[in-house]
Amino acid sequence: MRRVLLVPALLLIASCLETPGEIASGGAVGGDAPLDRYEGLMRAGATANSVSDYGAAEAAFRQALDVCADAFGPDDAVCAEPAGRLAIEISNQGRFEDSGPLLDYAERLLAADGGALDALRIQGYRALDLANQGRDEAAFTLAREATLARRDALQTLTGGDRRTLTTALRELGLGMFAEATIALRRDRLGEAEVSAELARKIIGETPDAP
């Protein structure tokens, strides 16, 4: 019964990770300006993902990656996020031969010019990809490592500007969400419940994070 109750809780958390928007196949995805269109497509992908419409989410994130590459160049670190999100939607559909190279691409972009928290987010996506492949122990270990690294990063930001601290807190919430998702798939319900509740609390208390 607890597993059944946790699933909608995790979907609710997922729906809070991005501002709700139109599903890619259903309507508006932002204005004509590249940044507006990019942000609209990212919202559309997040919305589609929250209702498990992985095909629509893939289409939205693929378009977002194309817009990003056209605007900034395919080697710009800003393209790592849409590449990572696209990889997860492809992974959710079982196409691991395509999801892995996209995650490799995102990691290369951030290795050249990216922040530590960005790299940890991609590590979280890698953990979810491993979980989709049934490699649950490796997935949970990777997700936990990312969460601990986020926690350590937060400790170094104490006393810093509020925007940076808020962003780091939200990243920690995203890490706990990934852990909860993986723990649920492994039937480790106690861990999933604790992680989901922590993620809900952190994300709910940082609504103004970028």
PDB file of N, CA and C in Angstrom, residues 18-19 21-22 24 28-47 57 59-73 76-86 105 109-110 118 121-122 125 210:
ATOM      1  N   GLU A  18       9.469  22.296 -12.384  1.00  0.00           N
ATOM      2  CA  GLU A  18       9.440  23.350 -13.382  1.00  0.00           C
ATOM      3  C   GLU A  18       8.077  24.020 -13.319  1.00  0.00           C
ATOM      4  N   THR A  19       8.025  25.270 -13.762  1.00  0.00           N
ATOM      5  CA  THR A  19       6.739  25.939 -13.856  1.00  0.00           C
ATOM      6  C   THR A  19       5.863  25.230 -14.871  1.00  0.00           C
ATOM      7  N   GLY A  21       3.581  24.159 -17.903  1.00  0.00           N
ATOM      8  CA  GLY A  21       3.449  24.750 -19.225  1.00  0.00           C
ATOM      9  C   GLY A  21       2.649  23.831 -20.119  1.00  0.00           C
ATOM     10  N   GLU A  22       2.543  24.189 -21.380  1.00  0.00           N
ATOM     11  CA  GLU A  22       1.802  23.391 -22.330  1.00  0.00           C
ATOM     12  C   GLU A  22       2.631  22.181 -22.775  1.00  0.00           C
ATOM     13  N   ALA A  24       4.212  19.690 -25.366  1.00  0.00           N
ATOM     14  CA  ALA A  24       4.738  20.059 -26.680  1.00  0.00           C
ATOM     15  C   ALA A  24       3.757  19.790 -27.793  1.00  0.00           C
ATOM     16  N   ALA A  28       1.049  26.241 -26.967  1.00  0.00           N
ATOM     17  CA  ALA A  28       2.095  27.255 -26.927  1.00  0.00           C
ATOM     18  C   ALA A  28       3.293  26.790 -26.121  1.00  0.00           C
ATOM     19  N   VAL A  29       4.457  27.149 -26.600  1.00  0.00           N
ATOM     20  CA  VAL A  29       5.688  26.818 -25.886  1.00  0.00           C
ATOM     21  C   VAL A  29       6.582  28.039 -25.796  1.00  0.00           C
ATOM     22  N   GLY A  30       6.010  29.220 -25.705  1.00  0.00           N
ATOM     23  CA  GLY A  30       6.809  30.422 -25.573  1.00  0.00           C
ATOM     24  C   GLY A  30       6.731  31.283 -26.812  1.00  0.00           C
ATOM     25  N   GLY A  31       7.401  32.447 -26.744  1.00  0.00           N
ATOM     26  CA  GLY A  31       7.360  33.395 -27.841  1.00  0.00           C
ATOM     27  C   GLY A  31       8.337  33.054 -28.936  1.00  0.00           C
ATOM     28  N   ASP A  32       8.530  34.027 -29.832  1.00  0.00           N
ATOM     29  CA  ASP A  32       9.395  33.806 -30.983  1.00  0.00           C
ATOM     30  C   ASP A  32      10.871  33.956 -30.644  1.00  0.00           C
ATOM     31  N   ALA A  33      11.199  34.739 -29.603  1.00  0.00           N
ATOM     32  CA  ALA A  33      12.598  34.930 -29.229  1.00  0.00           C
ATOM     33  C   ALA A  33      13.184  33.597 -28.779  1.00  0.00           C
ATOM     34  N   PRO A  34      14.460  33.331 -29.132  1.00  0.00           N
ATOM     35  CA  PRO A  34      15.058  32.029 -28.775  1.00  0.00           C
ATOM     36  C   PRO A  34      14.952  31.688 -27.295  1.00  0.00           C
ATOM     37  N   LEU A  35      15.207  32.664 -26.405  1.00  0.00           N
ATOM     38  CA  LEU A  35      15.155  32.369 -24.975  1.00  0.00           C
ATOM     39  C   LEU A  35      13.735  32.021 -24.546  1.00  0.00           C
ATOM     40  N   ASP A  36      12.756  32.773 -25.049  1.00  0.00           N
ATOM     41  CA  ASP A  36      11.363  32.482 -24.703  1.00  0.00           C
ATOM     42  C   ASP A  36      10.963  31.091 -25.197  1.00  0.00           C
ATOM     43  N   ARG A  37      11.358  30.787 -26.411  1.00  0.00           N
ATOM     44  CA  ARG A  37      11.001  29.478 -26.967  1.00  0.00           C
ATOM     45  C   ARG A  37      11.694  28.358 -26.187  1.00  0.00           C
ATOM     46  N   TYR A  38      12.951  28.562 -25.855  1.00  0.00           N
ATOM     47  CA  TYR A  38      13.692  27.566 -25.070  1.00  0.00           C
ATOM     48  C   TYR A  38      13.003  27.302 -23.733  1.00  0.00           C
ATOM     49  N   GLU A  39      12.683  28.376 -23.010  1.00  0.00           N
ATOM     50  CA  GLU A  39      12.064  28.212 -21.701  1.00  0.00           C
ATOM     51  C   GLU A  39      10.685  27.549 -21.820  1.00  0.00           C
ATOM     52  N   GLY A  40       9.944  27.915 -22.872  1.00  0.00           N
ATOM     53  CA  GLY A  40       8.641  27.287 -23.074  1.00  0.00           C
ATOM     54  C   GLY A  40       8.757  25.805 -23.356  1.00  0.00           C
ATOM     55  N   LEU A  41       9.745  25.433 -24.151  1.00  0.00           N
ATOM     56  CA  LEU A  41       9.951  24.017 -24.468  1.00  0.00           C
ATOM     57  C   LEU A  41      10.396  23.238 -23.235  1.00  0.00           C
ATOM     58  N   MET A  42      11.231  23.825 -22.397  1.00  0.00           N
ATOM     59  CA  MET A  42      11.658  23.147 -21.172  1.00  0.00           C
ATOM     60  C   MET A  42      10.476  22.940 -20.235  1.00  0.00           C
ATOM     61  N   ARG A  43       9.601  23.937 -20.132  1.00  0.00           N
ATOM     62  CA  ARG A  43       8.398  23.770 -19.311  1.00  0.00           C
ATOM     63  C   ARG A  43       7.491  22.689 -19.892  1.00  0.00           C
ATOM     64  N   ALA A  44       7.365  22.699 -21.224  1.00  0.00           N
ATOM     65  CA  ALA A  44       6.522  21.693 -21.871  1.00  0.00           C
ATOM     66  C   ALA A  44       7.048  20.291 -21.607  1.00  0.00           C
ATOM     67  N   GLY A  45       8.360  20.113 -21.699  1.00  0.00           N
ATOM     68  CA  GLY A  45       8.949  18.808 -21.438  1.00  0.00           C
ATOM     69  C   GLY A  45       8.720  18.353 -20.010  1.00  0.00           C
ATOM     70  N   ALA A  46       8.871  19.283 -19.050  1.00  0.00           N
ATOM     71  CA  ALA A  46       8.663  18.942 -17.646  1.00  0.00           C
ATOM     72  C   ALA A  46       7.216  18.551 -17.387  1.00  0.00           C
ATOM     73  N   THR A  47       6.290  19.272 -18.012  1.00  0.00           N
ATOM     74  CA  THR A  47       4.875  18.962 -17.837  1.00  0.00           C
ATOM     75  C   THR A  47       4.543  17.579 -18.396  1.00  0.00           C
ATOM     76  N   ALA A  57       7.550  14.499 -23.942  1.00  0.00           N
ATOM     77  CA  ALA A  57       8.656  15.124 -23.218  1.00  0.00           C
ATOM     78  C   ALA A  57       9.939  15.061 -24.046  1.00  0.00           C
ATOM     79  N   ALA A  59      10.162  14.975 -27.306  1.00  0.00           N
ATOM     80  CA  ALA A  59      10.042  15.917 -28.411  1.00  0.00           C
ATOM     81  C   ALA A  59      10.329  17.341 -27.953  1.00  0.00           C
ATOM     82  N   ALA A  60       9.810  17.713 -26.778  1.00  0.00           N
ATOM     83  CA  ALA A  60      10.009  19.067 -26.268  1.00  0.00           C
ATOM     84  C   ALA A  60      11.468  19.319 -25.915  1.00  0.00           C
ATOM     85  N   PHE A  61      12.100  18.380 -25.205  1.00  0.00           N
ATOM     86  CA  PHE A  61      13.492  18.583 -24.808  1.00  0.00           C
ATOM     87  C   PHE A  61      14.432  18.525 -26.013  1.00  0.00           C
ATOM     88  N   ARG A  62      14.091  17.730 -27.019  1.00  0.00           N
ATOM     89  CA  ARG A  62      14.914  17.683 -28.232  1.00  0.00           C
ATOM     90  C   ARG A  62      14.872  19.041 -28.949  1.00  0.00           C
ATOM     91  N   GLN A  63      13.672  19.614 -29.022  1.00  0.00           N
ATOM     92  CA  GLN A  63      13.561  20.933 -29.637  1.00  0.00           C
ATOM     93  C   GLN A  63      14.293  21.986 -28.819  1.00  0.00           C
ATOM     94  N   ALA A  64      14.209  21.874 -27.482  1.00  0.00           N
ATOM     95  CA  ALA A  64      14.906  22.823 -26.608  1.00  0.00           C
ATOM     96  C   ALA A  64      16.416  22.739 -26.824  1.00  0.00           C
ATOM     97  N   LEU A  65      16.937  21.529 -26.975  1.00  0.00           N
ATOM     98  CA  LEU A  65      18.361  21.358 -27.226  1.00  0.00           C
ATOM     99  C   LEU A  65      18.749  21.971 -28.566  1.00  0.00           C
ATOM    100  N   ASP A  66      17.912  21.799 -29.574  1.00  0.00           N
ATOM    101  CA  ASP A  66      18.187  22.394 -30.885  1.00  0.00           C
ATOM    102  C   ASP A  66      18.209  23.915 -30.806  1.00  0.00           C
ATOM    103  N   VAL A  67      17.242  24.491 -30.078  1.00  0.00           N
ATOM    104  CA  VAL A  67      17.188  25.951 -29.923  1.00  0.00           C
ATOM    105  C   VAL A  67      18.435  26.445 -29.199  1.00  0.00           C
ATOM    106  N   CYS A  68      18.832  25.717 -28.145  1.00  0.00           N
ATOM    107  CA  CYS A  68      20.015  26.084 -27.370  1.00  0.00           C
ATOM    108  C   CYS A  68      21.267  26.038 -28.235  1.00  0.00           C
ATOM    109  N   ALA A  69      21.418  24.968 -29.001  1.00  0.00           N
ATOM    110  CA  ALA A  69      22.596  24.811 -29.851  1.00  0.00           C
ATOM    111  C   ALA A  69      22.648  25.894 -30.920  1.00  0.00           C
ATOM    112  N   ASP A  70      21.493  26.248 -31.481  1.00  0.00           N
ATOM    113  CA  ASP A  70      21.452  27.299 -32.500  1.00  0.00           C
ATOM    114  C   ASP A  70      21.807  28.655 -31.907  1.00  0.00           C
ATOM    115  N   ALA A  71      21.352  28.918 -30.674  1.00  0.00           N
ATOM    116  CA  ALA A  71      21.549  30.226 -30.058  1.00  0.00           C
ATOM    117  C   ALA A  71      22.953  30.401 -29.482  1.00  0.00           C
ATOM    118  N   PHE A  72      23.493  29.354 -28.872  1.00  0.00           N
ATOM    119  CA  PHE A  72      24.755  29.482 -28.151  1.00  0.00           C
ATOM    120  C   PHE A  72      25.890  28.650 -28.740  1.00  0.00           C
ATOM    121  N   GLY A  73      25.550  27.728 -29.622  1.00  0.00           N
ATOM    122  CA  GLY A  73      26.544  26.807 -30.151  1.00  0.00           C
ATOM    123  C   GLY A  73      26.449  25.479 -29.428  1.00  0.00           C
ATOM    124  N   ASP A  76      28.424  24.882 -25.986  1.00  0.00           N
ATOM    125  CA  ASP A  76      28.220  25.736 -24.814  1.00  0.00           C
ATOM    126  C   ASP A  76      27.654  24.918 -23.663  1.00  0.00           C
ATOM    127  N   ALA A  77      28.159  25.167 -22.466  1.00  0.00           N
ATOM    128  CA  ALA A  77      27.747  24.404 -21.284  1.00  0.00           C
ATOM    129  C   ALA A  77      26.268  24.542 -20.982  1.00  0.00           C
ATOM    130  N   VAL A  78      25.632  25.617 -21.425  1.00  0.00           N
ATOM    131  CA  VAL A  78      24.210  25.801 -21.145  1.00  0.00           C
ATOM    132  C   VAL A  78      23.366  24.713 -21.802  1.00  0.00           C
ATOM    133  N   CYS A  79      23.907  24.084 -22.847  1.00  0.00           N
ATOM    134  CA  CYS A  79      23.166  23.015 -23.538  1.00  0.00           C
ATOM    135  C   CYS A  79      23.200  21.691 -22.784  1.00  0.00           C
ATOM    136  N   ALA A  80      23.972  21.617 -21.695  1.00  0.00           N
ATOM    137  CA  ALA A  80      24.054  20.366 -20.940  1.00  0.00           C
ATOM    138  C   ALA A  80      22.719  20.003 -20.306  1.00  0.00           C
ATOM    139  N   GLU A  81      21.986  20.999 -19.817  1.00  0.00           N
ATOM    140  CA  GLU A  81      20.720  20.703 -19.139  1.00  0.00           C
ATOM    141  C   GLU A  81      19.670  20.120 -20.084  1.00  0.00           C
ATOM    142  N   PRO A  82      19.390  20.749 -21.236  1.00  0.00           N
ATOM    143  CA  PRO A  82      18.415  20.095 -22.129  1.00  0.00           C
ATOM    144  C   PRO A  82      18.897  18.749 -22.639  1.00  0.00           C
ATOM    145  N   ALA A  83      20.215  18.584 -22.816  1.00  0.00           N
ATOM    146  CA  ALA A  83      20.741  17.287 -23.243  1.00  0.00           C
ATOM    147  C   ALA A  83      20.492  16.232 -22.175  1.00  0.00           C
ATOM    148  N   GLY A  84      20.703  16.599 -20.905  1.00  0.00           N
ATOM    149  CA  GLY A  84      20.461  15.662 -19.817  1.00  0.00           C
ATOM    150  C   GLY A  84      19.002  15.302 -19.673  1.00  0.00           C
ATOM    151  N   ARG A  85      18.125  16.298 -19.798  1.00  0.00           N
ATOM    152  CA  ARG A  85      16.701  16.032 -19.692  1.00  0.00           C
ATOM    153  C   ARG A  85      16.217  15.152 -20.854  1.00  0.00           C
ATOM    154  N   LEU A  86      16.740  15.426 -22.041  1.00  0.00           N
ATOM    155  CA  LEU A  86      16.397  14.605 -23.207  1.00  0.00           C
ATOM    156  C   LEU A  86      16.846  13.166 -22.987  1.00  0.00           C
ATOM    157  N   TYR A 105      27.737  13.482 -23.561  1.00  0.00           N
ATOM    158  CA  TYR A 105      27.829  14.799 -24.190  1.00  0.00           C
ATOM    159  C   TYR A 105      27.622  15.904 -23.157  1.00  0.00           C
ATOM    160  N   LEU A 109      30.397  18.820 -21.876  1.00  0.00           N
ATOM    161  CA  LEU A 109      30.151  20.263 -21.900  1.00  0.00           C
ATOM    162  C   LEU A 109      30.469  20.890 -20.548  1.00  0.00           C
ATOM    163  N   LEU A 110      30.043  20.233 -19.478  1.00  0.00           N
ATOM    164  CA  LEU A 110      30.249  20.792 -18.148  1.00  0.00           C
ATOM    165  C   LEU A 110      31.686  20.651 -17.678  1.00  0.00           C
ATOM    166  N   ASP A 118      25.842  21.973 -11.438  1.00  0.00           N
ATOM    167  CA  ASP A 118      25.353  21.508 -12.740  1.00  0.00           C
ATOM    168  C   ASP A 118      25.830  20.084 -13.005  1.00  0.00           C
ATOM    169  N   ARG A 121      23.897  17.606 -11.035  1.00  0.00           N
ATOM    170  CA  ARG A 121      22.562  17.337 -11.579  1.00  0.00           C
ATOM    171  C   ARG A 121      22.640  16.295 -12.694  1.00  0.00           C
ATOM    172  N   ILE A 122      23.633  16.416 -13.562  1.00  0.00           N
ATOM    173  CA  ILE A 122      23.806  15.422 -14.627  1.00  0.00           C
ATOM    174  C   ILE A 122      24.131  14.059 -14.028  1.00  0.00           C
ATOM    175  N   TYR A 125      20.983  12.509 -13.203  1.00  0.00           N
ATOM    176  CA  TYR A 125      20.336  11.961 -14.391  1.00  0.00           C
ATOM    177  C   TYR A 125      20.970  10.617 -14.775  1.00  0.00           C
ATOM    178  N   PRO A 210      15.918  29.730  -9.213  1.00  0.00           N
ATOM    179  CA  PRO A 210      15.914  29.806 -10.679  1.00  0.00           C
ATOM    180  C   PRO A 210      15.826  28.432 -11.312  1.00  0.00           C
TER     181      PRO A 210
END
